[in-house]
Amino acid sequence: MFAEARLTNLIANLLALLAVLAIVVGAVVWTIRRPYFAISKIELAPAGGSTLQYVTPLNLQTALAGQVRGNFFLMDLDAARRRIESAPWVRHAIVRRVWPATLQVNIEEQQPLAYWNENQMINTWGEAFTANQGELPDELDLPQLNGPVNSERLVVQRYAEIARWFAPLGLSVREATLTPRYAWEVTLSDDVRLALGRDPAADVADPHGRSGALPFAARIERFVQAWPELTRRLGGRMIASADLRYPNGFAITLSPETSASSRSTKP
């Protein structure tokens, strides 16, 4: 009898405890679902001490609208981060809760380096992204880069190399194209078109193992070194294009000679 009474009391106490826990849990669930804890504010902060030029709270509210549910306690921060990173101009995001109803978002913006193919841009990390090109500052003059799918990093690397070679001549790269056959075509800021031949990376990409006649940098160096003497000897005539693929030199094509340029070259 005594043992049965103790067991009965134990069961009663456990049931009472469970009832209290259920009430507490229910109260907590009811409380955290109150509208008071709904996210009502988004605070933006740039990552790394930079400034935000393209991303605004309105952009993020639009990106999150109807996509990420939950309040201060229930919001899935990983889902919110992924959604924010899908918004235009956002490269990376860190999302935190700030009591009682604020979402703090640290943004690493895309840094546009060039236009990429037909309707994208490419950033300084060699990653393609899509955003409204009309939001770019009017004074920002970006080059046009083109290449096959998944060639972004190679194109950015070669663009930087080519730009460094021609910078001492006061020239920049207006457009650089890596063809599907891994050959380079470049247009400089003075409208000179260059055929640079196959890229060394093509030796890996090409199953036939074909390679250029001269290392990539050597072709450019040879032309750059000849440029001052070449322009002097041309006496003001403009170069339309240059083919750097020859093993022992390069071939140039001159622009049509106008009457003004003819007069300027006469003694």
PDB file of C-alpha atoms in Angstrom:
ATOM      1  CA  MET A   1       0.000   0.000   0.000  1.00  0.00           C
ATOM      2  CA  PHE A   2       2.723   2.410   1.015  1.00  0.00           C
ATOM      3  CA  ALA A   3       4.692   1.778  -2.213  1.00  0.00           C
ATOM      4  CA  GLU A   4       1.604   2.263  -4.329  1.00  0.00           C
ATOM      5  CA  ALA A   5       0.887   5.583  -2.611  1.00  0.00           C
ATOM      6  CA  ARG A   6       4.417   6.805  -3.269  1.00  0.00           C
ATOM      7  CA  LEU A   7       4.134   5.807  -6.936  1.00  0.00           C
ATOM      8  CA  THR A   8       0.804   7.589  -7.211  1.00  0.00           C
ATOM      9  CA  ASN A   9       2.246  10.754  -5.662  1.00  0.00           C
ATOM     10  CA  LEU A  10       5.277  10.582  -8.003  1.00  0.00           C
ATOM     11  CA  ILE A  11       3.054  10.256 -11.060  1.00  0.00           C
ATOM     12  CA  ALA A  12       0.865  13.118  -9.860  1.00  0.00           C
ATOM     13  CA  ASN A  13       3.872  15.334  -9.282  1.00  0.00           C
ATOM     14  CA  LEU A  14       5.262  14.503 -12.745  1.00  0.00           C
ATOM     15  CA  LEU A  15       1.927  15.292 -14.357  1.00  0.00           C
ATOM     16  CA  ALA A  16       1.762  18.570 -12.495  1.00  0.00           C
ATOM     17  CA  LEU A  17       5.306  19.425 -13.562  1.00  0.00           C
ATOM     18  CA  LEU A  18       4.518  18.589 -17.190  1.00  0.00           C
ATOM     19  CA  ALA A  19       1.413  20.726 -16.995  1.00  0.00           C
ATOM     20  CA  VAL A  20       3.430  23.657 -15.643  1.00  0.00           C
ATOM     21  CA  LEU A  21       6.083  23.184 -18.357  1.00  0.00           C
ATOM     22  CA  ALA A  22       3.389  23.047 -21.014  1.00  0.00           C
ATOM     23  CA  ILE A  23       1.903  26.287 -19.689  1.00  0.00           C
ATOM     24  CA  VAL A  24       5.343  27.952 -19.634  1.00  0.00           C
ATOM     25  CA  VAL A  25       6.202  26.750 -23.143  1.00  0.00           C
ATOM     26  CA  GLY A  26       2.833  27.859 -24.408  1.00  0.00           C
ATOM     27  CA  ALA A  27       3.292  31.264 -22.807  1.00  0.00           C
ATOM     28  CA  VAL A  28       6.757  31.634 -24.336  1.00  0.00           C
ATOM     29  CA  VAL A  29       5.519  30.601 -27.784  1.00  0.00           C
ATOM     30  CA  TRP A  30       2.589  32.984 -27.497  1.00  0.00           C
ATOM     31  CA  THR A  31       4.881  35.802 -26.400  1.00  0.00           C
ATOM     32  CA  ILE A  32       7.525  35.444 -29.117  1.00  0.00           C
ATOM     33  CA  ARG A  33       4.846  35.402 -31.781  1.00  0.00           C
ATOM     34  CA  ARG A  34       3.469  38.788 -30.742  1.00  0.00           C
ATOM     35  CA  PRO A  35       3.618  41.561 -33.376  1.00  0.00           C
ATOM     36  CA  TYR A  36       5.843  43.507 -30.998  1.00  0.00           C
ATOM     37  CA  PHE A  37       8.782  41.339 -32.074  1.00  0.00           C
ATOM     38  CA  ALA A  38       8.171  41.657 -35.829  1.00  0.00           C
ATOM     39  CA  ILE A  39      11.242  42.937 -37.674  1.00  0.00           C
ATOM     40  CA  SER A  40      10.423  46.581 -38.322  1.00  0.00           C
ATOM     41  CA  LYS A  41      13.824  48.050 -39.195  1.00  0.00           C
ATOM     42  CA  ILE A  42      16.828  47.109 -41.305  1.00  0.00           C
ATOM     43  CA  GLU A  43      20.145  48.705 -40.422  1.00  0.00           C
ATOM     44  CA  LEU A  44      22.791  48.724 -43.148  1.00  0.00           C
ATOM     45  CA  ALA A  45      26.502  48.914 -42.517  1.00  0.00           C
ATOM     46  CA  PRO A  46      29.331  48.542 -45.038  1.00  0.00           C
ATOM     47  CA  ALA A  47      31.873  45.795 -44.502  1.00  0.00           C
ATOM     48  CA  GLY A  48      35.502  46.670 -43.988  1.00  0.00           C
ATOM     49  CA  GLY A  49      34.978  50.353 -43.318  1.00  0.00           C
ATOM     50  CA  SER A  50      33.957  51.126 -46.905  1.00  0.00           C
ATOM     51  CA  THR A  51      30.862  53.053 -48.011  1.00  0.00           C
ATOM     52  CA  LEU A  52      27.703  51.771 -49.656  1.00  0.00           C
ATOM     53  CA  GLN A  53      27.078  53.222 -53.080  1.00  0.00           C
ATOM     54  CA  TYR A  54      24.407  50.994 -54.589  1.00  0.00           C
ATOM     55  CA  VAL A  55      22.656  49.016 -51.825  1.00  0.00           C
ATOM     56  CA  THR A  56      19.852  50.702 -49.834  1.00  0.00           C
ATOM     57  CA  PRO A  57      17.404  49.482 -47.159  1.00  0.00           C
ATOM     58  CA  LEU A  58      14.674  49.614 -49.802  1.00  0.00           C
ATOM     59  CA  ASN A  59      16.676  47.199 -51.996  1.00  0.00           C
ATOM     60  CA  LEU A  60      16.909  44.727 -49.131  1.00  0.00           C
ATOM     61  CA  GLN A  61      13.268  45.082 -48.099  1.00  0.00           C
ATOM     62  CA  THR A  62      12.305  44.334 -51.685  1.00  0.00           C
ATOM     63  CA  ALA A  63      14.634  41.320 -51.755  1.00  0.00           C
ATOM     64  CA  LEU A  64      13.227  39.953 -48.479  1.00  0.00           C
ATOM     65  CA  ALA A  65       9.558  40.708 -49.126  1.00  0.00           C
ATOM     66  CA  GLY A  66       7.553  37.499 -48.950  1.00  0.00           C
ATOM     67  CA  GLN A  67      10.699  35.377 -49.081  1.00  0.00           C
ATOM     68  CA  VAL A  68      11.910  35.185 -45.478  1.00  0.00           C
ATOM     69  CA  ARG A  69       9.372  34.753 -42.683  1.00  0.00           C
ATOM     70  CA  GLY A  70       9.632  35.079 -38.932  1.00  0.00           C
ATOM     71  CA  ASN A  71      10.131  37.735 -36.304  1.00  0.00           C
ATOM     72  CA  PHE A  72      13.077  38.610 -34.088  1.00  0.00           C
ATOM     73  CA  PHE A  73      13.135  35.119 -32.539  1.00  0.00           C
ATOM     74  CA  LEU A  74      11.929  32.983 -35.423  1.00  0.00           C
ATOM     75  CA  MET A  75      13.647  34.448 -38.491  1.00  0.00           C
ATOM     76  CA  ASP A  76      16.088  32.093 -40.223  1.00  0.00           C
ATOM     77  CA  LEU A  77      19.216  34.235 -40.491  1.00  0.00           C
ATOM     78  CA  ASP A  78      20.923  31.909 -42.984  1.00  0.00           C
ATOM     79  CA  ALA A  79      17.894  32.085 -45.272  1.00  0.00           C
ATOM     80  CA  ALA A  80      17.826  35.868 -44.901  1.00  0.00           C
ATOM     81  CA  ARG A  81      21.546  36.082 -45.731  1.00  0.00           C
ATOM     82  CA  ARG A  82      21.153  33.934 -48.852  1.00  0.00           C
ATOM     83  CA  ARG A  83      18.227  36.020 -50.011  1.00  0.00           C
ATOM     84  CA  ILE A  84      20.074  39.301 -49.408  1.00  0.00           C
ATOM     85  CA  GLU A  85      23.114  38.005 -51.308  1.00  0.00           C
ATOM     86  CA  SER A  86      20.853  37.345 -54.294  1.00  0.00           C
ATOM     87  CA  ALA A  87      19.960  41.063 -54.441  1.00  0.00           C
ATOM     88  CA  PRO A  88      21.696  43.270 -57.035  1.00  0.00           C
ATOM     89  CA  TRP A  89      25.039  44.773 -55.985  1.00  0.00           C
ATOM     90  CA  VAL A  90      25.409  42.513 -52.924  1.00  0.00           C
ATOM     91  CA  ARG A  91      28.471  40.265 -52.937  1.00  0.00           C
ATOM     92  CA  HIS A  92      28.426  39.054 -49.318  1.00  0.00           C
ATOM     93  CA  ALA A  93      26.242  39.760 -46.290  1.00  0.00           C
ATOM     94  CA  ILE A  94      26.397  39.156 -42.540  1.00  0.00           C
ATOM     95  CA  VAL A  95      23.006  39.269 -40.780  1.00  0.00           C
ATOM     96  CA  ARG A  96      22.462  39.816 -37.045  1.00  0.00           C
ATOM     97  CA  ARG A  97      19.490  40.428 -34.769  1.00  0.00           C
ATOM     98  CA  VAL A  98      19.424  43.625 -32.694  1.00  0.00           C
ATOM     99  CA  TRP A  99      16.892  43.784 -29.853  1.00  0.00           C
ATOM    100  CA  PRO A 100      13.986  44.147 -30.083  1.00  0.00           C
ATOM    101  CA  ALA A 101      12.963  44.371 -33.753  1.00  0.00           C
ATOM    102  CA  THR A 102      15.962  45.270 -35.893  1.00  0.00           C
ATOM    103  CA  LEU A 103      17.881  43.327 -38.491  1.00  0.00           C
ATOM    104  CA  GLN A 104      21.480  44.518 -38.825  1.00  0.00           C
ATOM    105  CA  VAL A 105      23.059  43.715 -42.178  1.00  0.00           C
ATOM    106  CA  ASN A 106      26.747  44.186 -42.999  1.00  0.00           C
ATOM    107  CA  ILE A 107      27.138  44.404 -46.757  1.00  0.00           C
ATOM    108  CA  GLU A 108      30.113  43.821 -49.004  1.00  0.00           C
ATOM    109  CA  GLU A 109      29.117  45.515 -52.244  1.00  0.00           C
ATOM    110  CA  GLN A 110      30.085  44.430 -55.705  1.00  0.00           C
ATOM    111  CA  GLN A 111      32.976  46.502 -57.053  1.00  0.00           C
ATOM    112  CA  PRO A 112      32.466  46.683 -60.827  1.00  0.00           C
ATOM    113  CA  LEU A 113      35.670  46.314 -62.813  1.00  0.00           C
ATOM    114  CA  ALA A 114      34.250  45.949 -66.324  1.00  0.00           C
ATOM    115  CA  TYR A 115      31.223  45.087 -68.386  1.00  0.00           C
ATOM    116  CA  TRP A 116      31.035  41.350 -68.994  1.00  0.00           C
ATOM    117  CA  ASN A 117      29.702  39.843 -72.227  1.00  0.00           C
ATOM    118  CA  GLU A 118      26.314  41.258 -73.201  1.00  0.00           C
ATOM    119  CA  ASN A 119      24.387  42.126 -70.039  1.00  0.00           C
ATOM    120  CA  GLN A 120      26.524  41.441 -66.986  1.00  0.00           C
ATOM    121  CA  MET A 121      29.410  43.041 -65.138  1.00  0.00           C
ATOM    122  CA  ILE A 122      32.512  41.514 -63.622  1.00  0.00           C
ATOM    123  CA  ASN A 123      33.888  42.539 -60.232  1.00  0.00           C
ATOM    124  CA  THR A 124      37.425  43.006 -58.984  1.00  0.00           C
ATOM    125  CA  TRP A 125      37.484  39.394 -57.723  1.00  0.00           C
ATOM    126  CA  GLY A 126      36.864  38.068 -61.232  1.00  0.00           C
ATOM    127  CA  GLU A 127      33.233  37.133 -60.554  1.00  0.00           C
ATOM    128  CA  ALA A 128      30.369  37.858 -62.941  1.00  0.00           C
ATOM    129  CA  PHE A 129      27.240  39.473 -61.524  1.00  0.00           C
ATOM    130  CA  THR A 130      24.017  41.047 -62.749  1.00  0.00           C
ATOM    131  CA  ALA A 131      22.869  44.525 -61.691  1.00  0.00           C
ATOM    132  CA  ASN A 132      21.346  47.639 -63.188  1.00  0.00           C
ATOM    133  CA  GLN A 133      24.125  49.209 -65.237  1.00  0.00           C
ATOM    134  CA  GLY A 134      22.155  52.436 -65.318  1.00  0.00           C
ATOM    135  CA  GLU A 135      23.036  52.950 -61.644  1.00  0.00           C
ATOM    136  CA  LEU A 136      26.728  53.320 -62.426  1.00  0.00           C
ATOM    137  CA  PRO A 137      28.135  56.845 -62.008  1.00  0.00           C
ATOM    138  CA  ASP A 138      28.275  58.783 -65.263  1.00  0.00           C
ATOM    139  CA  GLU A 139      31.990  59.447 -64.834  1.00  0.00           C
ATOM    140  CA  LEU A 140      32.816  55.740 -64.433  1.00  0.00           C
ATOM    141  CA  ASP A 141      34.298  54.493 -67.713  1.00  0.00           C
ATOM    142  CA  LEU A 142      34.442  50.702 -67.609  1.00  0.00           C
ATOM    143  CA  PRO A 143      36.127  48.519 -70.246  1.00  0.00           C
ATOM    144  CA  GLN A 144      34.260  45.741 -72.007  1.00  0.00           C
ATOM    145  CA  LEU A 145      35.478  42.202 -71.296  1.00  0.00           C
ATOM    146  CA  ASN A 146      34.221  39.129 -73.136  1.00  0.00           C
ATOM    147  CA  GLY A 147      34.904  35.436 -72.741  1.00  0.00           C
ATOM    148  CA  PRO A 148      33.467  31.918 -72.567  1.00  0.00           C
ATOM    149  CA  VAL A 149      31.558  30.643 -69.553  1.00  0.00           C
ATOM    150  CA  ASN A 150      33.774  30.139 -66.467  1.00  0.00           C
ATOM    151  CA  SER A 151      36.666  32.143 -67.945  1.00  0.00           C
ATOM    152  CA  GLU A 152      36.035  35.232 -65.800  1.00  0.00           C
ATOM    153  CA  ARG A 153      39.101  34.957 -63.569  1.00  0.00           C
ATOM    154  CA  LEU A 154      41.434  34.296 -66.476  1.00  0.00           C
ATOM    155  CA  VAL A 155      40.022  37.239 -68.426  1.00  0.00           C
ATOM    156  CA  VAL A 156      40.454  39.605 -65.471  1.00  0.00           C
ATOM    157  CA  GLN A 157      44.022  38.388 -64.906  1.00  0.00           C
ATOM    158  CA  ARG A 158      45.014  38.872 -68.546  1.00  0.00           C
ATOM    159  CA  TYR A 159      43.219  42.221 -68.746  1.00  0.00           C
ATOM    160  CA  ALA A 160      45.290  43.473 -65.797  1.00  0.00           C
ATOM    161  CA  GLU A 161      48.511  42.210 -67.401  1.00  0.00           C
ATOM    162  CA  ILE A 162      47.761  43.825 -70.758  1.00  0.00           C
ATOM    163  CA  ALA A 163      46.736  47.105 -69.091  1.00  0.00           C
ATOM    164  CA  ARG A 164      50.045  47.223 -67.196  1.00  0.00           C
ATOM    165  CA  TRP A 165      52.031  46.722 -70.399  1.00  0.00           C
ATOM    166  CA  PHE A 166      50.352  49.617 -72.228  1.00  0.00           C
ATOM    167  CA  ALA A 167      50.003  52.059 -69.312  1.00  0.00           C
ATOM    168  CA  PRO A 168      53.535  53.556 -69.837  1.00  0.00           C
ATOM    169  CA  LEU A 169      52.467  54.444 -73.383  1.00  0.00           C
ATOM    170  CA  GLY A 170      49.469  56.377 -72.063  1.00  0.00           C
ATOM    171  CA  LEU A 171      47.089  53.762 -73.429  1.00  0.00           C
ATOM    172  CA  SER A 172      44.395  51.736 -71.721  1.00  0.00           C
ATOM    173  CA  VAL A 173      42.358  48.685 -72.723  1.00  0.00           C
ATOM    174  CA  ARG A 174      38.911  49.566 -74.049  1.00  0.00           C
ATOM    175  CA  GLU A 175      37.840  46.014 -74.874  1.00  0.00           C
ATOM    176  CA  ALA A 176      39.384  42.577 -74.429  1.00  0.00           C
ATOM    177  CA  THR A 177      37.892  39.376 -75.821  1.00  0.00           C
ATOM    178  CA  LEU A 178      38.880  35.784 -75.168  1.00  0.00           C
ATOM    179  CA  THR A 179      37.420  33.776 -78.037  1.00  0.00           C
ATOM    180  CA  PRO A 180      36.040  30.234 -77.679  1.00  0.00           C
ATOM    181  CA  ARG A 181      39.377  29.050 -79.158  1.00  0.00           C
ATOM    182  CA  TYR A 182      41.217  30.864 -76.337  1.00  0.00           C
ATOM    183  CA  ALA A 183      42.696  33.545 -78.576  1.00  0.00           C
ATOM    184  CA  TRP A 184      42.887  37.168 -77.500  1.00  0.00           C
ATOM    185  CA  GLU A 185      41.564  40.200 -79.347  1.00  0.00           C
ATOM    186  CA  VAL A 186      42.121  43.620 -77.749  1.00  0.00           C
ATOM    187  CA  THR A 187      41.051  47.163 -78.597  1.00  0.00           C
ATOM    188  CA  LEU A 188      43.084  49.966 -77.036  1.00  0.00           C
ATOM    189  CA  SER A 189      41.881  53.412 -76.013  1.00  0.00           C
ATOM    190  CA  ASP A 190      43.187  54.875 -79.309  1.00  0.00           C
ATOM    191  CA  ASP A 191      41.055  52.346 -81.272  1.00  0.00           C
ATOM    192  CA  VAL A 192      44.035  50.186 -82.288  1.00  0.00           C
ATOM    193  CA  ARG A 193      42.916  46.547 -82.542  1.00  0.00           C
ATOM    194  CA  LEU A 194      45.390  43.859 -81.499  1.00  0.00           C
ATOM    195  CA  ALA A 195      45.384  40.157 -82.344  1.00  0.00           C
ATOM    196  CA  LEU A 196      47.448  38.588 -79.547  1.00  0.00           C
ATOM    197  CA  GLY A 197      47.022  34.928 -80.420  1.00  0.00           C
ATOM    198  CA  ARG A 198      46.279  32.010 -78.174  1.00  0.00           C
ATOM    199  CA  ASP A 199      46.482  32.206 -74.417  1.00  0.00           C
ATOM    200  CA  PRO A 200      48.863  29.915 -72.507  1.00  0.00           C
ATOM    201  CA  ALA A 201      45.813  28.614 -70.630  1.00  0.00           C
ATOM    202  CA  ALA A 202      44.658  27.130 -73.934  1.00  0.00           C
ATOM    203  CA  ASP A 203      47.414  24.528 -73.672  1.00  0.00           C
ATOM    204  CA  VAL A 204      45.422  23.017 -70.825  1.00  0.00           C
ATOM    205  CA  ALA A 205      41.987  23.704 -72.214  1.00  0.00           C
ATOM    206  CA  ASP A 206      42.768  22.484 -75.735  1.00  0.00           C
ATOM    207  CA  PRO A 207      42.729  18.671 -75.944  1.00  0.00           C
ATOM    208  CA  HIS A 208      45.078  18.846 -78.939  1.00  0.00           C
ATOM    209  CA  GLY A 209      47.752  20.612 -76.893  1.00  0.00           C
ATOM    210  CA  ARG A 210      48.366  23.325 -79.468  1.00  0.00           C
ATOM    211  CA  SER A 211      50.246  26.359 -78.207  1.00  0.00           C
ATOM    212  CA  GLY A 212      51.151  29.834 -79.414  1.00  0.00           C
ATOM    213  CA  ALA A 213      54.354  30.486 -81.309  1.00  0.00           C
ATOM    214  CA  LEU A 214      55.632  32.851 -78.619  1.00  0.00           C
ATOM    215  CA  PRO A 215      54.793  33.229 -74.922  1.00  0.00           C
ATOM    216  CA  PHE A 216      51.875  35.561 -74.332  1.00  0.00           C
ATOM    217  CA  ALA A 217      53.794  38.275 -72.444  1.00  0.00           C
ATOM    218  CA  ALA A 218      56.686  38.177 -74.924  1.00  0.00           C
ATOM    219  CA  ARG A 219      54.387  39.038 -77.831  1.00  0.00           C
ATOM    220  CA  ILE A 220      53.077  42.089 -76.001  1.00  0.00           C
ATOM    221  CA  GLU A 221      56.515  43.160 -74.774  1.00  0.00           C
ATOM    222  CA  ARG A 222      57.942  43.043 -78.283  1.00  0.00           C
ATOM    223  CA  PHE A 223      55.184  45.277 -79.630  1.00  0.00           C
ATOM    224  CA  VAL A 224      55.327  47.730 -76.698  1.00  0.00           C
ATOM    225  CA  GLN A 225      59.096  48.122 -77.047  1.00  0.00           C
ATOM    226  CA  ALA A 226      58.738  48.833 -80.753  1.00  0.00           C
ATOM    227  CA  TRP A 227      55.861  51.286 -80.304  1.00  0.00           C
ATOM    228  CA  PRO A 228      57.820  54.573 -79.810  1.00  0.00           C
ATOM    229  CA  GLU A 229      60.066  53.995 -82.834  1.00  0.00           C
ATOM    230  CA  LEU A 230      57.129  52.709 -84.858  1.00  0.00           C
ATOM    231  CA  THR A 231      54.985  55.782 -84.241  1.00  0.00           C
ATOM    232  CA  ARG A 232      57.951  58.047 -84.999  1.00  0.00           C
ATOM    233  CA  ARG A 233      58.570  56.363 -88.343  1.00  0.00           C
ATOM    234  CA  LEU A 234      54.908  56.538 -89.278  1.00  0.00           C
ATOM    235  CA  GLY A 235      55.040  60.336 -89.071  1.00  0.00           C
ATOM    236  CA  GLY A 236      51.536  60.820 -87.723  1.00  0.00           C
ATOM    237  CA  ARG A 237      49.831  57.992 -89.577  1.00  0.00           C
ATOM    238  CA  MET A 238      47.431  56.039 -87.343  1.00  0.00           C
ATOM    239  CA  ILE A 239      47.597  52.284 -86.806  1.00  0.00           C
ATOM    240  CA  ALA A 240      44.275  50.532 -87.327  1.00  0.00           C
ATOM    241  CA  SER A 241      45.327  47.063 -86.200  1.00  0.00           C
ATOM    242  CA  ALA A 242      48.331  44.936 -85.333  1.00  0.00           C
ATOM    243  CA  ASP A 243      48.755  41.172 -85.550  1.00  0.00           C
ATOM    244  CA  LEU A 244      51.202  39.992 -82.874  1.00  0.00           C
ATOM    245  CA  ARG A 245      50.999  36.288 -83.663  1.00  0.00           C
ATOM    246  CA  TYR A 246      54.070  36.107 -85.882  1.00  0.00           C
ATOM    247  CA  PRO A 247      57.111  34.253 -84.483  1.00  0.00           C
ATOM    248  CA  ASN A 248      59.634  36.920 -85.485  1.00  0.00           C
ATOM    249  CA  GLY A 249      57.682  40.167 -85.492  1.00  0.00           C
ATOM    250  CA  PHE A 250      54.234  41.602 -86.030  1.00  0.00           C
ATOM    251  CA  ALA A 251      52.171  43.005 -88.874  1.00  0.00           C
ATOM    252  CA  ILE A 252      50.352  46.322 -88.774  1.00  0.00           C
ATOM    253  CA  THR A 253      47.518  47.802 -90.823  1.00  0.00           C
ATOM    254  CA  LEU A 254      47.339  51.574 -91.149  1.00  0.00           C
ATOM    255  CA  SER A 255      44.151  53.583 -90.963  1.00  0.00           C
ATOM    256  CA  PRO A 256      43.037  55.187 -94.243  1.00  0.00           C
ATOM    257  CA  GLU A 257      45.018  58.353 -94.814  1.00  0.00           C
ATOM    258  CA  THR A 258      42.836  61.454 -94.757  1.00  0.00           C
ATOM    259  CA  SER A 259      43.632  64.696 -96.524  1.00  0.00           C
ATOM    260  CA  ALA A 260      44.346  66.312 -93.136  1.00  0.00           C
ATOM    261  CA  SER A 261      46.849  63.656 -92.185  1.00  0.00           C
ATOM    262  CA  SER A 262      48.453  63.845 -95.651  1.00  0.00           C
ATOM    263  CA  ARG A 263      49.047  67.562 -95.202  1.00  0.00           C
ATOM    264  CA  SER A 264      50.471  67.018 -91.721  1.00  0.00           C
ATOM    265  CA  THR A 265      53.100  64.573 -92.963  1.00  0.00           C
ATOM    266  CA  LYS A 266      54.375  66.764 -95.800  1.00  0.00           C
ATOM    267  CA  PRO A 267      57.727  68.445 -95.157  1.00  0.00           C
TER     268      PRO A 267
END
